Amino acid sequence: MRKPYQPSINDIKLTTVLHSLSDPRRFQIVKSLQENKEQNCAVYHDLMPKSTLTHHLKVLREAGVAKVRIEGTQHFYSLRLEELEQLFPGLMPAILQVKSELIE
Amino acid sequence: MRKPYQPSINDIKLTTVLHSLSDPRRFQIVKSLQENKEQNCAVYHDLMPKSTLTHHLKVLREAGVAKVRIEGTQHFYSLRLEELEQLFPGLMPAILQVKSELIE
């Protein structure tokens, strides 16, 4: 299986990152990845239809917010927090600490 | 003239703020407002067509990122940085300090 596209650190741009985080469903995925470090994306199938999930994970991956590790047929997602911190100091901590009632 | 809608602090939500900042043109306006504190929106007419500008200012205003003060026929825009800091500590400073080559 061909590895899905994910940008190198030099190709991650702020407006694309902000856009990827501006959807409440994607934000929900990001919060869950923050808590669980690495997650088999199958766990999200209860939260939303598979096609919706596939789309949102693609947006997060292509923005450079999440990365994927493939093991057989399973896709494991995690956040690229260290790289994002290097590029945009303080941004992800500020976003991830926001109280849930202020998200949407 | 009826005052354009702008949300009270209790109605400002993170995903809406992130969406408003995820467009490079709007980001450009926000950076300019940061530098100039308060700005007559007429100064942006050189940067983009008036209808585009009106749309982008509306998105920023309705997200709670910018506010408008009306004097006669003139509209003066400024950022709501203190309120945003109260809601989302560290977010706007982290975003506004990003180097221009990492924006888009």
CSV table of C-alpha atoms in Angstrom, one decimal:
chain,number,residue,atom,x,y,z
A,1,MET,CA,0.0,0.0,0.0
A,2,ARG,CA,1.3,3.4,-0.9
A,3,LYS,CA,1.8,5.6,2.1
A,4,PRO,CA,-0.7,8.5,2.2
A,5,TYR,CA,0.8,12.0,1.6
A,6,GLN,CA,1.9,13.9,4.6
A,7,PRO,CA,3.9,17.2,4.3
A,8,SER,CA,7.5,17.5,5.4
A,9,ILE,CA,7.9,20.0,8.2
A,10,ASN,CA,9.0,22.6,5.7
A,11,ASP,CA,5.7,22.4,3.9
A,12,ILE,CA,3.4,22.9,6.9
A,13,LYS,CA,1.7,26.3,6.8
A,14,LEU,CA,-0.2,28.1,9.5
A,15,THR,CA,-3.4,28.9,7.6
A,16,THR,CA,-3.8,25.3,6.5
A,17,VAL,CA,-3.2,24.1,10.1
A,18,LEU,CA,-5.9,26.6,11.4
A,19,HIS,CA,-8.3,25.4,8.7
A,20,SER,CA,-7.8,21.8,9.6
A,21,LEU,CA,-8.6,22.6,13.3
A,22,SER,CA,-11.6,24.8,12.5
A,23,ASP,CA,-14.1,22.0,12.0
A,24,PRO,CA,-15.7,20.7,15.2
A,25,ARG,CA,-15.5,17.0,14.1
A,26,ARG,CA,-11.8,17.3,13.3
A,27,PHE,CA,-11.2,19.1,16.6
A,28,GLN,CA,-12.9,16.2,18.4
A,29,ILE,CA,-10.5,13.8,16.7
A,30,VAL,CA,-7.5,16.0,17.6
A,31,LYS,CA,-8.5,16.1,21.2
A,32,SER,CA,-8.9,12.3,21.3
A,33,LEU,CA,-5.4,11.9,19.7
A,34,GLN,CA,-4.0,14.3,22.3
A,35,GLU,CA,-5.3,12.1,25.1
A,36,ASN,CA,-4.4,8.7,23.5
A,37,LYS,CA,-1.1,9.6,21.8
A,38,GLU,CA,-1.6,7.1,19.0
A,39,GLN,CA,-4.9,5.8,17.9
A,40,ASN,CA,-6.1,3.1,15.5
A,41,CYS,CA,-8.6,5.2,13.4
A,42,ALA,CA,-11.1,2.3,13.6
A,43,VAL,CA,-12.0,3.6,17.1
A,44,TYR,CA,-13.7,6.6,15.5
A,45,HIS,CA,-16.1,4.6,13.4
A,46,ASP,CA,-18.6,4.9,16.2
A,47,LEU,CA,-18.4,8.7,16.2
A,48,MET,CA,-19.0,9.3,12.5
A,49,PRO,CA,-19.6,7.5,9.2
A,50,LYS,CA,-16.4,5.9,7.8
A,51,SER,CA,-16.3,8.2,4.7
A,52,THR,CA,-16.6,11.3,6.9
A,53,LEU,CA,-13.8,10.0,9.1
A,54,THR,CA,-11.6,9.2,6.1
A,55,HIS,CA,-12.1,12.8,4.8
A,56,HIS,CA,-11.3,14.4,8.2
A,57,LEU,CA,-8.2,12.3,8.8
A,58,LYS,CA,-7.0,13.2,5.3
A,59,VAL,CA,-7.5,16.9,6.0
A,60,LEU,CA,-5.6,16.7,9.3
A,61,ARG,CA,-2.8,14.6,7.7
A,62,GLU,CA,-2.4,16.8,4.7
A,63,ALA,CA,-2.3,19.9,6.9
A,64,GLY,CA,0.6,18.4,8.9
A,65,VAL,CA,-1.4,18.2,12.2
A,66,ALA,CA,-1.6,14.4,12.3
A,67,LYS,CA,0.6,11.6,10.9
A,68,VAL,CA,-0.2,8.0,10.1
A,69,ARG,CA,1.7,4.8,10.7
A,70,ILE,CA,0.5,1.8,8.7
A,71,GLU,CA,0.7,-1.8,10.1
A,72,GLY,CA,-0.8,-4.3,7.8
A,73,THR,CA,-4.3,-3.1,7.0
A,74,GLN,CA,-4.4,-0.9,10.2
A,75,HIS,CA,-3.8,2.8,10.2
A,76,PHE,CA,-2.5,4.4,13.4
A,77,TYR,CA,-2.8,8.1,13.8
A,78,SER,CA,-0.9,10.5,16.1
A,79,LEU,CA,-0.4,14.3,16.4
A,80,ARG,CA,2.8,16.0,15.1
A,81,LEU,CA,3.0,18.1,18.3
A,82,GLU,CA,6.8,18.4,18.4
A,83,GLU,CA,7.1,19.6,14.9
A,84,LEU,CA,4.1,22.0,15.3
A,85,GLU,CA,5.7,23.4,18.4
A,86,GLN,CA,8.9,24.0,16.5
A,87,LEU,CA,7.1,25.9,13.8
A,88,PHE,CA,4.4,27.7,15.8
A,89,PRO,CA,5.6,27.9,19.4
A,90,GLY,CA,2.7,27.9,21.9
A,91,LEU,CA,0.0,27.4,19.3
A,92,MET,CA,-1.1,23.8,19.9
A,93,PRO,CA,-0.9,24.1,23.7
A,94,ALA,CA,-3.1,27.2,23.5
A,95,ILE,CA,-5.6,25.4,21.3
A,96,LEU,CA,-5.7,22.1,23.1
A,97,GLN,CA,-6.3,23.6,26.5
A,98,VAL,CA,-9.5,25.4,25.5
A,99,LYS,CA,-12.5,24.3,27.5
A,100,SER,CA,-15.0,22.1,25.6
A,101,GLU,CA,-17.9,24.6,26.0
A,102,LEU,CA,-15.8,27.2,24.1
A,103,ILE,CA,-15.0,24.9,21.1
A,104,GLU,CA,-18.2,25.3,19.0
B,1,MET,CA,-27.2,52.9,10.1
B,2,ARG,CA,-27.8,49.7,11.9
B,3,LYS,CA,-24.7,48.5,13.7
B,4,PRO,CA,-23.4,45.3,12.1
B,5,TYR,CA,-23.7,42.1,14.2
B,6,GLN,CA,-20.7,41.2,16.4
B,7,PRO,CA,-21.0,38.5,19.0
B,8,SER,CA,-20.8,39.1,22.7
B,9,ILE,CA,-17.8,37.5,24.4
B,10,ASN,CA,-20.0,34.6,25.5
B,11,ASP,CA,-20.8,33.7,22.0
B,12,ILE,CA,-17.2,33.6,20.6
B,13,LYS,CA,-16.2,30.0,19.8
B,14,LEU,CA,-12.8,28.6,19.1
B,15,THR,CA,-13.6,26.7,15.8
B,16,THR,CA,-15.2,29.9,14.4
B,17,VAL,CA,-12.2,32.0,15.4
B,18,LEU,CA,-9.8,29.5,13.8
B,19,HIS,CA,-11.9,29.4,10.6
B,20,SER,CA,-11.8,33.2,10.3
B,21,LEU,CA,-8.0,33.1,10.6
B,22,SER,CA,-7.5,30.3,8.2
B,23,ASP,CA,-7.8,32.4,5.1
B,24,PRO,CA,-4.6,34.1,4.0
B,25,ARG,CA,-6.4,37.3,3.0
B,26,ARG,CA,-8.1,37.6,6.3
B,27,PHE,CA,-4.8,36.8,8.1
B,28,GLN,CA,-3.3,39.7,6.2
B,29,ILE,CA,-6.0,42.0,7.4
B,30,VAL,CA,-5.6,40.8,11.0
B,31,LYS,CA,-1.8,41.3,10.9
B,32,SER,CA,-2.4,44.9,9.6
B,33,LEU,CA,-4.9,45.5,12.4
B,34,GLN,CA,-2.4,44.2,14.9
B,35,GLU,CA,0.2,46.8,13.7
B,36,ASN,CA,-2.2,49.7,13.4
B,37,LYS,CA,-4.5,49.1,16.3
B,38,GLU,CA,-7.5,50.7,14.7
B,39,GLN,CA,-7.9,51.0,10.9
B,40,ASN,CA,-10.4,52.7,8.6
B,41,CYS,CA,-11.3,49.8,6.3
B,42,ALA,CA,-10.9,52.0,3.3
B,43,VAL,CA,-7.1,51.5,3.5
B,44,TYR,CA,-7.6,47.9,2.4
B,45,HIS,CA,-9.2,48.8,-0.9
B,46,ASP,CA,-5.8,48.7,-2.6
B,47,LEU,CA,-5.2,45.2,-1.4
B,48,MET,CA,-8.4,43.5,-2.7
B,49,PRO,CA,-11.7,44.3,-4.4
B,50,LYS,CA,-14.2,46.1,-2.1
B,51,SER,CA,-16.7,43.2,-2.2
B,52,THR,CA,-14.0,40.7,-1.2
B,53,LEU,CA,-12.9,43.0,1.6
B,54,THR,CA,-16.5,43.5,2.9
B,55,HIS,CA,-16.9,39.7,3.0
B,56,HIS,CA,-13.6,39.1,4.9
B,57,LEU,CA,-14.3,41.9,7.4
B,58,LYS,CA,-17.7,40.4,8.0
B,59,VAL,CA,-16.3,36.9,8.7
B,60,LEU,CA,-13.7,38.4,11.1
B,61,ARG,CA,-16.4,40.5,12.8
B,62,GLU,CA,-18.9,37.7,13.1
B,63,ALA,CA,-16.2,35.3,14.5
B,64,GLY,CA,-15.5,37.8,17.3
B,65,VAL,CA,-11.9,38.5,16.1
B,66,ALA,CA,-12.5,42.1,14.9
B,67,LYS,CA,-14.9,44.8,16.0
B,68,VAL,CA,-16.1,47.8,14.2
B,69,ARG,CA,-16.7,51.4,15.3
B,70,ILE,CA,-18.8,53.6,13.0
B,71,GLU,CA,-18.2,57.3,12.6
B,72,GLY,CA,-20.6,58.8,10.0
B,73,THR,CA,-20.0,56.8,6.9
B,74,GLN,CA,-16.6,55.5,8.0
B,75,HIS,CA,-16.0,52.1,9.5
B,76,PHE,CA,-13.0,51.7,11.8
B,77,TYR,CA,-11.9,48.1,12.6
B,78,SER,CA,-9.8,46.8,15.5
B,79,LEU,CA,-9.0,43.4,17.0
B,80,ARG,CA,-10.7,42.1,20.1
B,81,LEU,CA,-7.4,41.0,21.6
B,82,GLU,CA,-8.2,41.4,25.3
B,83,GLU,CA,-11.4,39.4,25.0
B,84,LEU,CA,-9.7,36.7,22.9
B,85,GLU,CA,-6.9,36.5,25.5
B,86,GLN,CA,-9.5,36.1,28.2
B,87,LEU,CA,-11.2,33.2,26.4
B,88,PHE,CA,-8.2,31.5,24.8
B,89,PRO,CA,-5.1,32.4,26.7
B,90,GLY,CA,-2.0,32.5,24.5
B,91,LEU,CA,-3.8,31.8,21.2
B,92,MET,CA,-3.6,35.1,19.5
B,93,PRO,CA,0.0,35.9,20.6
B,94,ALA,CA,1.0,32.4,19.3
B,95,ILE,CA,-0.7,33.1,15.9
B,96,LEU,CA,0.4,36.7,15.5
B,97,GLN,CA,4.0,35.9,16.1
B,98,VAL,CA,4.3,33.4,13.2
B,99,LYS,CA,6.8,34.4,10.6
B,100,SER,CA,5.3,35.5,7.3
B,101,GLU,CA,6.9,32.7,5.3
B,102,LEU,CA,5.0,30.1,7.4
B,103,ILE,CA,1.6,31.6,6.9
B,104,GLU,CA,0.6,30.1,3.6
